[in-house]
PDB file of C-alpha atoms in Angstrom:
ATOM      1  CA  ASN K  11     -16.104-138.175 -27.721  1.00 64.00           C
ATOM      2  CA  ALA K  12     -14.246-135.006 -25.999  1.00 80.00           C
ATOM      3  CA  GLY K  13     -16.892-134.139 -23.412  1.00 94.00           C
ATOM      4  CA  VAL K  14     -16.972-130.374 -22.644  1.00 97.00           C
ATOM      5  CA  THR K  15     -13.983-128.093 -23.845  1.00 97.00           C
ATOM      6  CA  GLN K  16     -13.065-124.423 -22.406  1.00 98.00           C
ATOM      7  CA  THR K  17     -10.936-122.279 -24.224  1.00 97.00           C
ATOM      8  CA  PRO K  18      -8.733-120.553 -23.236  1.00 97.00           C
ATOM      9  CA  LYS K  19      -7.335-122.762 -20.382  1.00 96.00           C
ATOM     10  CA  PHE K  20      -5.518-119.693 -18.807  1.00 96.00           C
ATOM     11  CA  GLN K  21      -5.940-115.950 -19.697  1.00 97.00           C
ATOM     12  CA  VAL K  22      -4.453-113.140 -17.760  1.00 97.00           C
ATOM     13  CA  LEU K  23      -6.452-109.062 -18.331  1.00 97.00           C
ATOM     14  CA  LYS K  24      -5.899-106.067 -16.789  1.00 98.00           C
ATOM     15  CA  THR K  25      -8.947-104.042 -15.170  1.00 98.00           C
ATOM     16  CA  GLY K  26     -11.097-103.183 -17.623  1.00 97.00           C
ATOM     17  CA  GLN K  27     -10.098-105.236 -20.849  1.00 98.00           C
ATOM     18  CA  SER K  28     -12.853-107.165 -22.696  1.00 97.00           C
ATOM     19  CA  MET K  29     -12.807-111.347 -22.886  1.00 97.00           C
ATOM     20  CA  THR K  30     -15.030-113.703 -23.785  1.00 98.00           C
ATOM     21  CA  LEU K  31     -14.781-117.222 -22.759  1.00 98.00           C
ATOM     22  CA  GLN K  32     -16.098-120.419 -24.762  1.00 98.00           C
ATOM     23  CA  CYS K  33     -17.244-123.506 -24.107  1.00 98.00           C
ATOM     24  CA  ALA K  34     -18.374-126.601 -26.426  1.00 98.00           C
ATOM     25  CA  GLN K  35     -19.804-129.827 -25.782  1.00 97.00           C
ATOM     26  CA  ASP K  36     -20.401-132.602 -27.972  1.00 96.00           C
ATOM     27  CA  MET K  37     -22.855-134.707 -25.747  1.00 94.00           C
ATOM     28  CA  ASN K  38     -25.865-133.481 -27.374  1.00 93.00           C
ATOM     29  CA  HIS K  39     -27.172-131.874 -24.132  1.00 93.00           C
ATOM     30  CA  ASN K  40     -29.354-129.418 -24.048  1.00 91.00           C
ATOM     31  CA  SER K  41     -28.690-127.645 -20.585  1.00 92.00           C
ATOM     32  CA  MET K  42     -25.630-125.448 -20.209  1.00 94.00           C
ATOM     33  CA  TYR K  43     -24.198-123.533 -17.532  1.00 95.00           C
ATOM     34  CA  TRP K  44     -21.218-121.222 -16.553  1.00 97.00           C
ATOM     35  CA  TYR K  45     -20.247-121.744 -12.599  1.00 97.00           C
ATOM     36  CA  ARG K  46     -16.960-119.607 -11.015  1.00 97.00           C
ATOM     37  CA  GLN K  47     -14.707-121.313  -8.256  1.00 95.00           C
ATOM     38  CA  ASP K  48     -12.999-118.939  -6.039  1.00 92.00           C
ATOM     39  CA  PRO K  49     -10.158-120.205  -3.645  1.00 79.00           C
ATOM     40  CA  GLY K  50     -11.632-122.780  -0.866  1.00 70.00           C
ATOM     41  CA  MET K  51     -14.644-122.653  -1.591  1.00 72.00           C
ATOM     42  CA  GLY K  52     -17.734-124.648  -3.697  1.00 81.00           C
ATOM     43  CA  LEU K  53     -18.786-123.411  -7.405  1.00 92.00           C
ATOM     44  CA  ARG K  54     -20.954-120.151  -8.173  1.00 94.00           C
ATOM     45  CA  LEU K  55     -23.663-120.508 -10.916  1.00 94.00           C
ATOM     46  CA  ILE K  56     -23.158-117.315 -12.897  1.00 96.00           C
ATOM     47  CA  TYR K  57     -25.759-118.027 -15.884  1.00 96.00           C
ATOM     48  CA  TYR K  58     -27.381-120.993 -17.330  1.00 93.00           C
ATOM     49  CA  SER K  59     -29.080-121.836 -20.612  1.00 94.00           C
ATOM     50  CA  ALA K  60     -31.559-124.613 -20.267  1.00 89.00           C
ATOM     51  CA  SER K  61     -32.357-124.554 -23.994  1.00 89.00           C
ATOM     52  CA  GLU K  62     -31.163-123.091 -27.590  1.00 89.00           C
ATOM     53  CA  GLY K  63     -32.078-119.932 -27.263  1.00 89.00           C
ATOM     54  CA  THR K  64     -32.996-119.384 -23.867  1.00 92.00           C
ATOM     55  CA  THR K  65     -30.625-118.070 -20.799  1.00 95.00           C
ATOM     56  CA  ASP K  66     -31.001-117.198 -17.138  1.00 93.00           C
ATOM     57  CA  LYS K  67     -29.597-115.798 -14.641  1.00 95.00           C
ATOM     58  CA  GLY K  68     -27.953-117.399 -11.412  1.00 93.00           C
ATOM     59  CA  GLU K  69     -26.534-116.440  -8.120  1.00 91.00           C
ATOM     60  CA  VAL K  70     -23.626-114.355  -9.298  1.00 95.00           C
ATOM     61  CA  PRO K  71     -24.517-112.823 -12.945  1.00 97.00           C
ATOM     62  CA  ASN K  72     -23.098-109.011 -12.336  1.00 97.00           C
ATOM     63  CA  GLY K  73     -20.387-108.215 -14.672  1.00 97.00           C
ATOM     64  CA  TYR K  74     -21.141-111.091 -17.098  1.00 98.00           C
ATOM     65  CA  ASN K  75     -22.874-111.359 -20.015  1.00 97.00           C
ATOM     66  CA  VAL K  76     -23.619-114.987 -22.154  1.00 98.00           C
ATOM     67  CA  SER K  77     -24.982-116.257 -25.846  1.00 97.00           C
ATOM     68  CA  ARG K  78     -25.773-119.568 -26.540  1.00 96.00           C
ATOM     69  CA  LEU K  79     -24.506-119.632 -30.064  1.00 88.00           C
ATOM     70  CA  ASN K  80     -26.193-123.104 -31.004  1.00 95.00           C
ATOM     71  CA  LYS K  81     -26.759-126.590 -29.342  1.00 95.00           C
ATOM     72  CA  ARG K  82     -23.090-127.220 -28.708  1.00 96.00           C
ATOM     73  CA  GLU K  83     -21.788-124.091 -27.906  1.00 97.00           C
ATOM     74  CA  PHE K  84     -22.425-121.389 -24.812  1.00 98.00           C
ATOM     75  CA  SER K  85     -19.968-118.212 -24.696  1.00 98.00           C
ATOM     76  CA  LEU K  86     -19.433-116.055 -21.174  1.00 98.00           C
ATOM     77  CA  ARG K  87     -18.063-112.640 -22.151  1.00 98.00           C
ATOM     78  CA  LEU K  88     -16.849-110.408 -19.719  1.00 97.00           C
ATOM     79  CA  GLU K  89     -16.993-106.804 -21.057  1.00 94.00           C
ATOM     80  CA  SER K  90     -14.955-105.125 -18.241  1.00 97.00           C
ATOM     81  CA  ALA K  91     -12.768-106.778 -16.242  1.00 97.00           C
ATOM     82  CA  ALA K  92     -12.653-106.629 -12.814  1.00 97.00           C
ATOM     83  CA  PRO K  93      -9.789-108.082 -10.136  1.00 97.00           C
ATOM     84  CA  SER K  94     -12.734-109.407  -8.404  1.00 96.00           C
ATOM     85  CA  GLN K  95     -13.109-111.651 -11.569  1.00 97.00           C
ATOM     86  CA  THR K  96     -10.219-113.549 -10.597  1.00 96.00           C
ATOM     87  CA  SER K  97     -11.076-117.311 -10.207  1.00 97.00           C
ATOM     88  CA  VAL K  98     -11.545-120.523 -12.657  1.00 97.00           C
ATOM     89  CA  TYR K  99     -14.049-120.769 -14.521  1.00 98.00           C
ATOM     90  CA  PHE K 100     -15.600-124.185 -15.533  1.00 98.00           C
ATOM     91  CA  CYS K 101     -19.058-124.740 -18.324  1.00 98.00           C
ATOM     92  CA  ALA K 102     -21.068-127.205 -18.244  1.00 96.00           C
ATOM     93  CA  SER K 103     -23.748-129.096 -19.188  1.00 94.00           C
ATOM     94  CA  SER K 104     -26.787-131.779 -18.486  1.00 91.00           C
ATOM     95  CA  VAL K 105     -29.576-133.158 -19.987  1.00 86.00           C
ATOM     96  CA  THR K 106     -32.675-131.143 -19.690  1.00 76.00           C
ATOM     97  CA  GLY K 107     -36.240-132.450 -18.472  1.00 69.00           C
ATOM     98  CA  GLU K 108     -35.106-133.986 -15.235  1.00 71.00           C
ATOM     99  CA  VAL K 109     -32.173-133.542 -12.594  1.00 76.00           C
ATOM    100  CA  SER K 110     -29.240-135.009 -13.746  1.00 81.00           C
ATOM    101  CA  PRO K 111     -25.643-134.729 -13.440  1.00 88.00           C
ATOM    102  CA  LEU K 112     -23.300-131.908 -14.867  1.00 91.00           C
ATOM    103  CA  HIS K 113     -20.899-132.811 -16.852  1.00 94.00           C
ATOM    104  CA  PHE K 114     -17.486-130.157 -16.142  1.00 96.00           C
ATOM    105  CA  GLY K 115     -14.811-129.111 -18.692  1.00 97.00           C
ATOM    106  CA  ASN K 116     -11.528-128.586 -16.898  1.00 96.00           C
ATOM    107  CA  GLY K 117     -12.192-124.768 -16.587  1.00 97.00           C
ATOM    108  CA  THR K 118     -10.324-121.467 -17.889  1.00 97.00           C
ATOM    109  CA  ARG K 119      -8.243-120.440 -15.045  1.00 96.00           C
ATOM    110  CA  LEU K 120      -8.736-115.957 -15.333  1.00 97.00           C
ATOM    111  CA  THR K 121      -6.438-113.881 -13.142  1.00 97.00           C
ATOM    112  CA  VAL K 122      -7.657-109.723 -13.768  1.00 97.00           C
ATOM    113  CA  THR K 123      -4.364-107.600 -12.311  1.00 97.00           C
TER     114      THR K 123
ATOM    115  CA  GLY R 111     -19.097-129.447   3.807  1.00 35.00           C
ATOM    116  CA  GLU R 112     -20.308-126.049   4.144  1.00 38.00           C
ATOM    117  CA  SER R 113     -18.639-123.315   2.249  1.00 35.00           C
ATOM    118  CA  VAL R 114     -15.520-122.412   4.715  1.00 33.00           C
ATOM    119  CA  GLY R 115     -13.943-119.955   2.784  1.00 38.00           C
ATOM    120  CA  LEU R 116     -10.063-120.660   1.812  1.00 48.00           C
ATOM    121  CA  HIS R 117      -9.116-123.194   4.669  1.00 65.00           C
ATOM    122  CA  LEU R 118     -10.991-126.755   3.121  1.00 81.00           C
ATOM    123  CA  PRO R 119     -11.850-129.116   5.576  1.00 90.00           C
ATOM    124  CA  THR R 120      -9.064-131.775   5.445  1.00 93.00           C
ATOM    125  CA  LEU R 121      -9.825-135.691   5.742  1.00 95.00           C
ATOM    126  CA  SER R 122      -6.313-137.307   6.712  1.00 96.00           C
ATOM    127  CA  VAL R 123      -6.739-141.466   5.327  1.00 96.00           C
ATOM    128  CA  GLN R 124      -4.715-143.888   5.572  1.00 97.00           C
ATOM    129  CA  GLU R 125      -4.242-145.919   2.416  1.00 97.00           C
ATOM    130  CA  GLY R 126      -6.600-148.820   2.508  1.00 97.00           C
ATOM    131  CA  ASP R 127      -9.164-147.441   5.358  1.00 97.00           C
ATOM    132  CA  ASN R 128     -12.413-146.530   4.867  1.00 96.00           C
ATOM    133  CA  SER R 129     -13.313-142.751   4.266  1.00 96.00           C
ATOM    134  CA  ILE R 130     -16.304-140.904   5.565  1.00 96.00           C
ATOM    135  CA  ILE R 131     -17.138-137.298   3.595  1.00 96.00           C
ATOM    136  CA  ASN R 132     -19.823-135.687   5.022  1.00 95.00           C
ATOM    137  CA  CYS R 133     -22.460-132.715   3.928  1.00 94.00           C
ATOM    138  CA  ALA R 134     -25.300-130.752   5.734  1.00 92.00           C
ATOM    139  CA  TYR R 135     -27.809-129.035   3.745  1.00 90.00           C
ATOM    140  CA  SER R 136     -30.250-126.509   4.392  1.00 84.00           C
ATOM    141  CA  ASN R 137     -32.902-127.163   1.570  1.00 85.00           C
ATOM    142  CA  SER R 138     -35.941-129.553   2.802  1.00 85.00           C
ATOM    143  CA  ALA R 139     -37.221-129.207  -0.638  1.00 85.00           C
ATOM    144  CA  SER R 140     -34.013-130.573  -2.344  1.00 87.00           C
ATOM    145  CA  ASP R 141     -34.749-133.543  -3.625  1.00 87.00           C
ATOM    146  CA  TYR R 142     -30.928-134.748  -5.954  1.00 91.00           C
ATOM    147  CA  PHE R 143     -28.677-134.963  -4.468  1.00 94.00           C
ATOM    148  CA  ILE R 144     -24.856-135.492  -6.374  1.00 94.00           C
ATOM    149  CA  TRP R 145     -21.230-135.784  -5.054  1.00 96.00           C
ATOM    150  CA  TYR R 146     -18.576-134.651  -7.455  1.00 96.00           C
ATOM    151  CA  LYS R 147     -14.663-135.065  -7.262  1.00 97.00           C
ATOM    152  CA  GLN R 148     -12.271-132.469  -8.031  1.00 95.00           C
ATOM    153  CA  GLU R 149      -8.571-133.480  -8.580  1.00 95.00           C
ATOM    154  CA  SER R 150      -6.011-130.215  -8.761  1.00 92.00           C
ATOM    155  CA  GLY R 151      -6.691-128.134 -12.394  1.00 91.00           C
ATOM    156  CA  LYS R 152      -9.445-130.496 -13.247  1.00 94.00           C
ATOM    157  CA  GLY R 153     -12.855-130.251 -13.191  1.00 95.00           C
ATOM    158  CA  PRO R 154     -15.733-131.436 -11.154  1.00 95.00           C
ATOM    159  CA  GLN R 155     -16.369-135.456 -11.964  1.00 96.00           C
ATOM    160  CA  PHE R 156     -19.191-136.788 -10.900  1.00 95.00           C
ATOM    161  CA  ILE R 157     -19.484-139.881  -8.786  1.00 96.00           C
ATOM    162  CA  ILE R 158     -22.946-140.394  -7.366  1.00 97.00           C
ATOM    163  CA  ASP R 159     -26.077-139.006  -6.834  1.00 95.00           C
ATOM    164  CA  ILE R 160     -29.198-139.929  -5.068  1.00 95.00           C
ATOM    165  CA  ARG R 161     -32.557-138.611  -5.200  1.00 92.00           C
ATOM    166  CA  SER R 162     -34.489-137.978  -2.361  1.00 91.00           C
ATOM    167  CA  ASN R 163     -36.943-140.823  -2.131  1.00 92.00           C
ATOM    168  CA  MET R 164     -33.799-142.899  -1.201  1.00 95.00           C
ATOM    169  CA  ASP R 165     -31.668-143.513   1.261  1.00 96.00           C
ATOM    170  CA  LYS R 166     -28.992-145.528   0.687  1.00 97.00           C
ATOM    171  CA  ARG R 167     -26.924-145.640  -3.106  1.00 97.00           C
ATOM    172  CA  GLN R 168     -24.071-147.710  -3.563  1.00 97.00           C
ATOM    173  CA  GLY R 169     -21.733-147.993  -6.776  1.00 95.00           C
ATOM    174  CA  GLN R 170     -18.178-148.980  -7.069  1.00 93.00           C
ATOM    175  CA  ARG R 171     -16.290-148.505  -3.811  1.00 96.00           C
ATOM    176  CA  VAL R 172     -18.780-145.852  -2.815  1.00 98.00           C
ATOM    177  CA  THR R 173     -21.976-145.161  -0.715  1.00 98.00           C
ATOM    178  CA  VAL R 174     -23.775-142.354  -0.661  1.00 97.00           C
ATOM    179  CA  LEU R 175     -26.109-141.962   2.547  1.00 97.00           C
ATOM    180  CA  LEU R 176     -29.212-139.284   2.862  1.00 96.00           C
ATOM    181  CA  ASN R 177     -30.807-138.699   6.370  1.00 95.00           C
ATOM    182  CA  LYS R 178     -33.574-136.137   5.297  1.00 92.00           C
ATOM    183  CA  THR R 179     -34.399-135.877   8.973  1.00 93.00           C
ATOM    184  CA  VAL R 180     -31.425-133.936   9.721  1.00 92.00           C
ATOM    185  CA  LYS R 181     -30.747-132.336   6.132  1.00 92.00           C
ATOM    186  CA  HIS R 182     -27.459-134.788   6.187  1.00 94.00           C
ATOM    187  CA  LEU R 183     -25.615-136.334   3.258  1.00 94.00           C
ATOM    188  CA  SER R 184     -22.405-138.184   3.076  1.00 96.00           C
ATOM    189  CA  LEU R 185     -20.055-140.365   1.046  1.00 97.00           C
ATOM    190  CA  GLN R 186     -18.051-143.466   1.945  1.00 98.00           C
ATOM    191  CA  ILE R 187     -15.185-144.467  -0.103  1.00 97.00           C
ATOM    192  CA  ALA R 188     -14.251-148.361   0.114  1.00 97.00           C
ATOM    193  CA  ALA R 189     -10.728-149.301   0.844  1.00 97.00           C
ATOM    194  CA  THR R 190      -9.368-145.486   0.262  1.00 97.00           C
ATOM    195  CA  GLN R 191      -6.708-145.564  -2.667  1.00 96.00           C
ATOM    196  CA  PRO R 192      -3.984-142.790  -3.118  1.00 96.00           C
ATOM    197  CA  GLY R 193      -6.005-141.837  -6.225  1.00 96.00           C
ATOM    198  CA  ASP R 194      -9.175-140.489  -3.955  1.00 97.00           C
ATOM    199  CA  SER R 195      -6.711-137.972  -3.103  1.00 96.00           C
ATOM    200  CA  ALA R 196      -9.028-134.575  -3.866  1.00 96.00           C
ATOM    201  CA  VAL R 197     -11.528-132.110  -2.913  1.00 94.00           C
ATOM    202  CA  TYR R 198     -14.601-134.256  -2.832  1.00 96.00           C
ATOM    203  CA  PHE R 199     -18.284-131.856  -3.550  1.00 94.00           C
ATOM    204  CA  CYS R 200     -21.880-132.511  -2.278  1.00 94.00           C
ATOM    205  CA  ALA R 201     -24.370-130.568  -4.598  1.00 93.00           C
ATOM    206  CA  GLU R 202     -27.915-130.045  -4.097  1.00 91.00           C
ATOM    207  CA  CYS R 203     -30.632-129.627  -6.299  1.00 87.00           C
ATOM    208  CA  ARG R 204     -33.470-127.167  -4.807  1.00 74.00           C
ATOM    209  CA  ASN R 205     -35.929-126.163  -7.048  1.00 63.00           C
ATOM    210  CA  LYS R 206     -36.295-128.882 -10.078  1.00 62.00           C
ATOM    211  CA  ALA R 207     -39.203-126.941 -11.290  1.00 62.00           C
ATOM    212  CA  ALA R 208     -36.777-123.980 -11.886  1.00 59.00           C
ATOM    213  CA  GLY R 209     -34.645-126.414 -13.668  1.00 64.00           C
ATOM    214  CA  ASN R 210     -31.127-128.483 -13.223  1.00 71.00           C
ATOM    215  CA  LYS R 211     -29.690-126.046 -11.356  1.00 81.00           C
ATOM    216  CA  LEU R 212     -27.125-127.380  -8.737  1.00 87.00           C
ATOM    217  CA  THR R 213     -25.849-125.451  -5.401  1.00 88.00           C
ATOM    218  CA  PHE R 214     -22.334-126.512  -4.095  1.00 90.00           C
ATOM    219  CA  GLY R 215     -21.155-127.011  -0.387  1.00 89.00           C
ATOM    220  CA  GLY R 216     -17.429-125.485   0.104  1.00 87.00           C
ATOM    221  CA  GLY R 217     -15.933-128.823  -0.320  1.00 91.00           C
ATOM    222  CA  THR R 218     -13.497-131.296   1.605  1.00 94.00           C
ATOM    223  CA  ARG R 219     -10.083-132.229   0.486  1.00 94.00           C
ATOM    224  CA  VAL R 220      -9.000-135.490   1.028  1.00 96.00           C
ATOM    225  CA  LEU R 221      -5.471-136.654   1.755  1.00 96.00           C
ATOM    226  CA  VAL R 222      -4.799-140.348   1.468  1.00 96.00           C
ATOM    227  CA  LYS R 223      -1.531-141.610   3.452  1.00 94.00           C
ATOM    228  CA  PRO R 224       0.486-143.875   1.910  1.00 89.00           C
TER     229      PRO R 224
END
């Protein structure tokens, strides 16, 4: 039982390049989330998916797109990376129906030069 | 516990002493609160949660206190150990009707001195 798995762990991109961050969970959770964490700051919500087939914007969605591929997988895409997107990206999942803790992966550290 | 940009508030604690980490929240409608621990290079790890109909909840070596009157949340760690060194985040659920979305504070770094 791995929990929430994120790939890759590290990535360096040049400005303008694109990439997709992958996330999968094996806890049978309906809800999944993408957060970014910048140095010395808390986590900010980029996008979330309350259930398979639905996605909604969070606090900082600009420059990102998401796909809820199935119940297990939720990917985050950067179409044209910018230095301001240098950050650590965390995927999380939770049950749906009542407020409950989010379970986080170990993050993808992204640097855009 | 609110965001202070690049400089996290730091709490230095002697091993064996108790730690108290504080967090202020702004939305009186928030009805669910969580504390997370984050070690270097890892994702946030759930510690304990509390709903707004409670003012205290205890776990193993941890206690969360909620004061709704002044919108204040605290995490108490008993007999702090070296393994407790980490950054601690409080989070609140501000709008339960909009889903299980958490808003995080800026974090507090706890350093345990041997």
